[in-house]
Coordinates of C-alpha atoms and ligand atoms in Angstrom, one line a residue:
M861 CA 27.6 13.2 22.7
N862 CA 29.9 13.8 19.6
E863 CA 31.3 16.9 19.0
N864 CA 28.2 17.6 15.9
L865 CA 25.9 17.1 18.4
I866 CA 27.9 19.0 20.9
E867 CA 27.4 21.7 17.8
G868 CA 23.4 21.8 17.9
F869 CA 23.1 21.8 21.5
E870 CA 25.3 25.4 22.2
G871 CA 23.7 26.6 18.7
T872 CA 19.8 25.7 19.6
R873 CA 20.5 26.9 23.5
K874 CA 21.4 30.4 21.5
A875 CA 18.4 30.9 19.3
G876 CA 16.5 29.5 22.1
L877 CA 17.0 32.5 24.6
I878 CA 16.1 34.7 21.6
A879 CA 13.0 33.2 21.3
S880 CA 12.1 33.2 24.4
A881 CA 13.4 36.5 25.6
T882 CA 11.1 37.6 22.3
L883 CA 8.5 36.6 24.3
D884 CA 9.4 37.9 27.6
E885 CA 9.4 41.0 25.7
V886 CA 5.8 40.6 23.8
S887 CA 4.0 39.9 27.3
S888 CA 5.3 43.9 28.0
I889 CA 3.0 44.8 25.5
I890 CA 0.0 43.0 25.5
K891 CA -2.9 45.2 25.9
P892 CA -6.5 45.5 24.8
G893 CA -6.2 48.1 21.7
I894 CA -2.7 46.8 20.2
T895 CA -2.7 45.5 17.0
T896 CA -1.1 42.2 16.3
K897 CA 1.1 44.3 14.0
E898 CA 2.5 46.1 16.8
I899 CA 3.5 42.6 18.2
D900 CA 5.1 41.8 14.6
N901 CA 7.3 44.5 14.3
L902 CA 8.6 43.6 18.3
C903 CA 9.4 40.0 17.4
Y904 CA 11.4 41.1 14.2
E905 CA 13.4 44.3 15.7
F906 CA 14.2 42.3 19.5
I907 CA 15.6 39.5 16.9
N908 CA 17.2 41.5 14.7
D909 CA 18.9 43.6 17.4
H910 CA 19.9 40.1 19.0
K911 CA 21.6 39.4 15.7
G912 CA 19.5 37.5 14.6
Y913 CA 16.4 37.2 12.2
S914 CA 13.1 35.9 12.5
A915 CA 12.9 32.0 10.8
P916 CA 9.2 33.0 10.1
L917 CA 9.6 36.3 7.6
F918 CA 9.5 34.8 3.8
Y919 CA 9.2 30.8 4.9
R920 CA 7.3 29.6 2.1
G921 CA 6.0 33.0 1.4
Y922 CA 4.9 33.4 4.7
P923 CA 4.7 37.6 5.2
K924 CA 5.8 38.6 9.5
S925 CA 8.1 37.6 11.3
C926 CA 5.7 35.9 14.2
C927 CA 2.3 34.1 14.3
T928 CA -0.5 36.0 16.6
S929 CA -3.6 33.3 16.6
A930 CA -6.1 34.6 19.0
N931 CA -9.3 32.9 20.2
H932 CA -11.0 30.4 17.5
I933 CA -7.2 30.4 15.5
V934 CA -5.1 26.8 16.3
C935 CA -2.4 28.8 14.3
H936 CA -0.3 30.8 12.0
G937 CA -2.1 33.8 11.9
I938 CA -1.2 36.2 10.3
P939 CA -0.3 39.6 12.2
G940 CA -2.2 42.8 10.8
D941 CA -4.2 45.6 11.9
K942 CA -6.4 43.5 14.2
I943 CA -7.1 44.9 17.6
L944 CA -6.6 42.6 20.6
N945 CA -10.3 43.5 23.0
E946 CA -10.2 42.3 26.5
G947 CA -10.8 38.7 26.8
D948 CA -9.1 37.7 24.1
I949 CA -6.3 35.0 24.0
L950 CA -3.7 35.0 22.1
N951 CA -0.8 32.6 20.3
V952 CA 2.4 34.3 19.3
D953 CA 4.9 31.9 18.1
V954 CA 8.4 33.0 17.1
T955 CA 11.4 30.8 15.6
A956 CA 14.5 33.2 15.9
Y957 CA 17.7 31.9 13.0
K958 CA 21.1 32.7 15.0
N959 CA 24.1 30.8 13.7
E960 CA 22.8 28.7 11.1
W961 CA 20.8 27.1 14.5
H962 CA 17.0 28.1 14.6
G963 CA 15.3 28.4 18.1
D964 CA 11.5 28.0 18.5
T965 CA 8.5 28.2 20.9
S966 CA 5.5 29.8 21.6
R967 CA 3.1 31.0 24.9
M968 CA -0.4 32.3 25.8
F969 CA -0.8 35.6 26.7
Y970 CA -4.2 36.6 28.4
V971 CA -5.6 40.0 27.1
G972 CA -7.0 41.9 30.0
D973 CA -9.3 39.0 32.1
V974 CA -10.4 36.6 30.2
S975 CA -13.4 33.6 30.9
V976 CA -12.6 31.0 33.6
K977 CA -13.6 28.1 30.3
A978 CA -10.4 29.9 28.3
K979 CA -8.0 30.1 31.8
K980 CA -8.4 26.5 32.1
L981 CA -8.0 25.8 28.6
V982 CA -4.8 27.7 28.1
E983 CA -3.4 25.9 31.6
V984 CA -5.0 22.5 30.2
T985 CA -2.6 23.4 26.8
Y986 CA 0.2 24.2 29.3
N987 CA 0.3 21.3 31.3
S988 CA 0.3 18.7 28.3
L989 CA 3.0 20.2 26.8
M990 CA 4.8 20.2 30.4
K991 CA 3.7 16.4 30.8
A992 CA 5.3 15.3 27.4
I993 CA 8.8 17.1 28.2
E994 CA 8.4 15.1 32.0
I995 CA 8.9 12.0 30.4
L996 CA 11.3 13.1 27.7
N997 CA 14.7 10.5 28.0
K998 CA 17.0 8.5 25.3
N999 CA 15.0 5.3 26.0
I1000 CA 11.3 6.3 25.2
Y1001 CA 9.0 6.3 21.7
L1002 CA 7.6 9.2 19.9
G1003 CA 4.1 7.8 20.4
D1004 CA 4.9 7.7 24.2
I1005 CA 4.6 12.0 23.8
G1006 CA 1.2 11.7 22.3
D1007 CA -0.3 9.4 24.0
T1008 CA 0.7 11.4 27.3
I1009 CA -1.0 14.2 26.0
Q1010 CA -3.7 13.2 24.0
T1011 CA -4.7 10.9 28.0
Y1012 CA -4.4 14.0 29.7
V1013 CA -5.5 16.7 27.3
E1014 CA -9.4 14.2 26.6
Q1015 CA -9.4 13.3 30.6
E1016 CA -10.1 16.8 31.1
G1017 CA -12.6 17.2 28.0
F1018 CA -11.0 18.9 25.3
S1019 CA -9.2 17.5 22.1
V1020 CA -6.2 17.4 20.4
V1021 CA -5.2 18.9 16.7
K1022 CA -4.6 16.4 14.5
D1023 CA -3.7 18.9 11.7
F1024 CA -0.5 20.7 12.7
C1025 CA 2.4 18.8 14.7
G1026 CA 5.6 19.1 16.3
H1027 CA 9.2 18.8 14.2
G1028 CA 12.2 18.2 14.0
I1029 CA 14.2 21.6 14.0
G1030 CA 18.6 22.6 13.4
K1031 CA 19.9 23.8 10.7
R1032 CA 16.6 23.3 8.9
F1033 CA 13.6 25.3 10.7
H1034 CA 11.5 22.0 9.9
E1035 CA 12.5 18.4 9.5
E1036 CA 12.0 15.5 10.3
P1037 CA 10.4 13.3 12.7
N1038 CA 7.0 14.7 12.7
I1039 CA 5.9 15.1 15.8
L1040 CA 1.9 13.8 16.6
H1041 CA 0.2 15.0 19.6
Y1042 CA -1.3 11.9 19.9
G1043 CA -1.0 8.3 19.8
E1044 CA -0.2 5.2 21.1
K1045 CA 2.4 4.6 23.7
G1046 CA 5.5 2.1 22.6
T1047 CA 5.1 3.1 18.6
G1048 CA 6.9 4.8 16.1
Q1049 CA 11.1 5.5 16.4
K1050 CA 11.8 5.6 19.9
L1051 CA 14.7 9.0 20.8
K1052 CA 18.0 9.2 21.1
E1053 CA 20.4 11.7 22.7
G1054 CA 21.2 14.7 20.7
M1055 CA 17.6 14.4 18.5
I1056 CA 16.6 17.9 19.2
F1057 CA 12.5 18.6 18.3
T1058 CA 9.7 21.5 18.8
I1059 CA 6.5 20.0 20.8
E1060 CA 3.7 22.6 20.5
P1061 CA 0.5 20.9 21.4
M1062 CA -2.3 23.1 19.7
I1063 CA -5.4 21.9 22.0
N1064 CA -9.2 22.6 21.1
E1065 CA -12.4 23.8 23.3
G1066 CA -14.9 21.5 21.3
D1067 CA -13.8 19.8 18.1
Y1068 CA -10.5 18.6 16.6
Q1069 CA -10.8 19.3 13.6
T1070 CA -9.9 22.4 11.5
K1071 CA -9.7 24.8 8.1
V1072 CA -7.3 27.0 6.8
L1073 CA -8.8 30.1 5.6
K1074 CA -8.2 32.1 1.9
D1075 CA -4.9 33.7 2.8
G1076 CA -3.6 30.4 2.7
W1077 CA -2.1 30.3 6.5
T1078 CA -4.5 30.9 9.0
A1079 CA -6.0 27.7 10.7
V1080 CA -9.3 27.7 12.5
T1081 CA -11.1 25.2 15.0
K1082 CA -14.1 24.2 12.2
D1083 CA -16.2 24.9 15.5
K1084 CA -15.1 28.4 15.7
K1085 CA -14.8 27.3 19.0
L1086 CA -11.4 28.4 21.2
S1087 CA -8.0 27.2 20.8
A1088 CA -4.7 27.4 23.1
Q1089 CA -1.2 26.3 21.9
F1090 CA 2.5 25.8 23.9
E1091 CA 5.6 25.1 22.2
H1092 CA 9.2 24.5 23.7
T1093 CA 12.5 23.8 21.6
V1094 CA 13.6 20.5 23.9
G1095 CA 17.1 18.5 23.0
I1096 CA 17.8 14.8 24.3
T1097 CA 20.6 14.3 26.3
N1098 CA 22.3 11.3 28.2
D1099 CA 19.3 11.8 31.3
G1100 CA 17.0 13.2 30.1
C1101 CA 16.0 16.9 28.1
E1102 CA 16.8 20.3 28.4
I1103 CA 14.6 22.7 27.4
F1104 CA 16.0 25.9 25.5
T1105 CA 13.2 28.3 24.8
S1106 CA 12.5 28.7 29.0
S1107 CA 11.7 32.4 29.7
K1108 CA 14.8 33.4 31.7
K1109 CA 12.5 35.2 33.4
G1110 CA 10.0 32.8 34.8
L1111 CA 7.5 34.0 32.1
N1112 CA 6.7 30.7 31.0
F1113 CA 3.0 31.0 31.8
P1114 CA 0.1 33.3 32.2
P1115 CA -0.8 35.6 34.2
Y1116 CA 3.0 37.3 33.2
K1117 CA 3.0 39.2 36.6
K1118 CA 4.6 43.2 35.2
Ligands
MF3_2152 N1 6.2 28.5 14.5 C1 5.5 27.6 13.2 C2 5.8 26.4 14.1 O1 6.1 26.3 15.2 C3 5.9 27.6 12.4 C4 5.2 29.1 11.2 S1 5.8 28.7 9.9 C5 5.0 29.8 9.4 O2 6.6 25.1 13.1 F1 5.7 30.5 7.9 F2 4.2 30.3 9.4 F3 5.3 31.6 10.1
CO2153 CO1 7.2 24.6 16.0
CO2154 CO1 6.6 27.5 16.9

């Protein structure tokens, strides 16, 4: 890799580490009775303490430092006074900006005990992300990522959200190309060594369709059924890929043992 690409990898590694460590911390406070605002405060403070900046804060007018998307919220739920209840499933999405580079990652959390069907959705969503990451190398096409996710998810009886996608990431939060979580093998652009992007499948229990609430941000499932999401920031290497946002504590997937 040339020096520019190496610089991008080193920068993203640091930003990604802060983002994933933030979610490690979040896992320790999730329980019935807490508010999503408390999660947001933790994210803001933790990232600041690590000399980073929460990229969502004031991004295109977004008012908070992370996104908290519970149950039928697909993505971009705004933290606030909402109290988490036993049985909720929650996505927390954080993006750390550090020394000019971004690390973007999200995980699902269980609030107390959750239903069997909710667990199944969360498991399939996580597996779909990891199956896509497993095929990454510089010789595949963008469509291979979408095909891998869509084929698996639909086989499990769930649907892939089409209104939101992953994205290139680097000195800017959202860059080209769009990373679709559905598609056809062998189509679209070929990957290249040094590319850095996110994969962040949003998977629905029912229909794939979404709508955005009047706050202009919160995306929900039209049928009000559950939705789940995981996100990693990855980089294409000479012989595969590097995941920049893996938990150093092994807390990638719930339940997170304390
Ligand atoms: N972190 C989200 C993503 O994965 C983007 C959030 S934008 C915000 O791309 F403004 F809603 F924070
Ligand atoms: Co993202
Ligand atoms: Co994100």
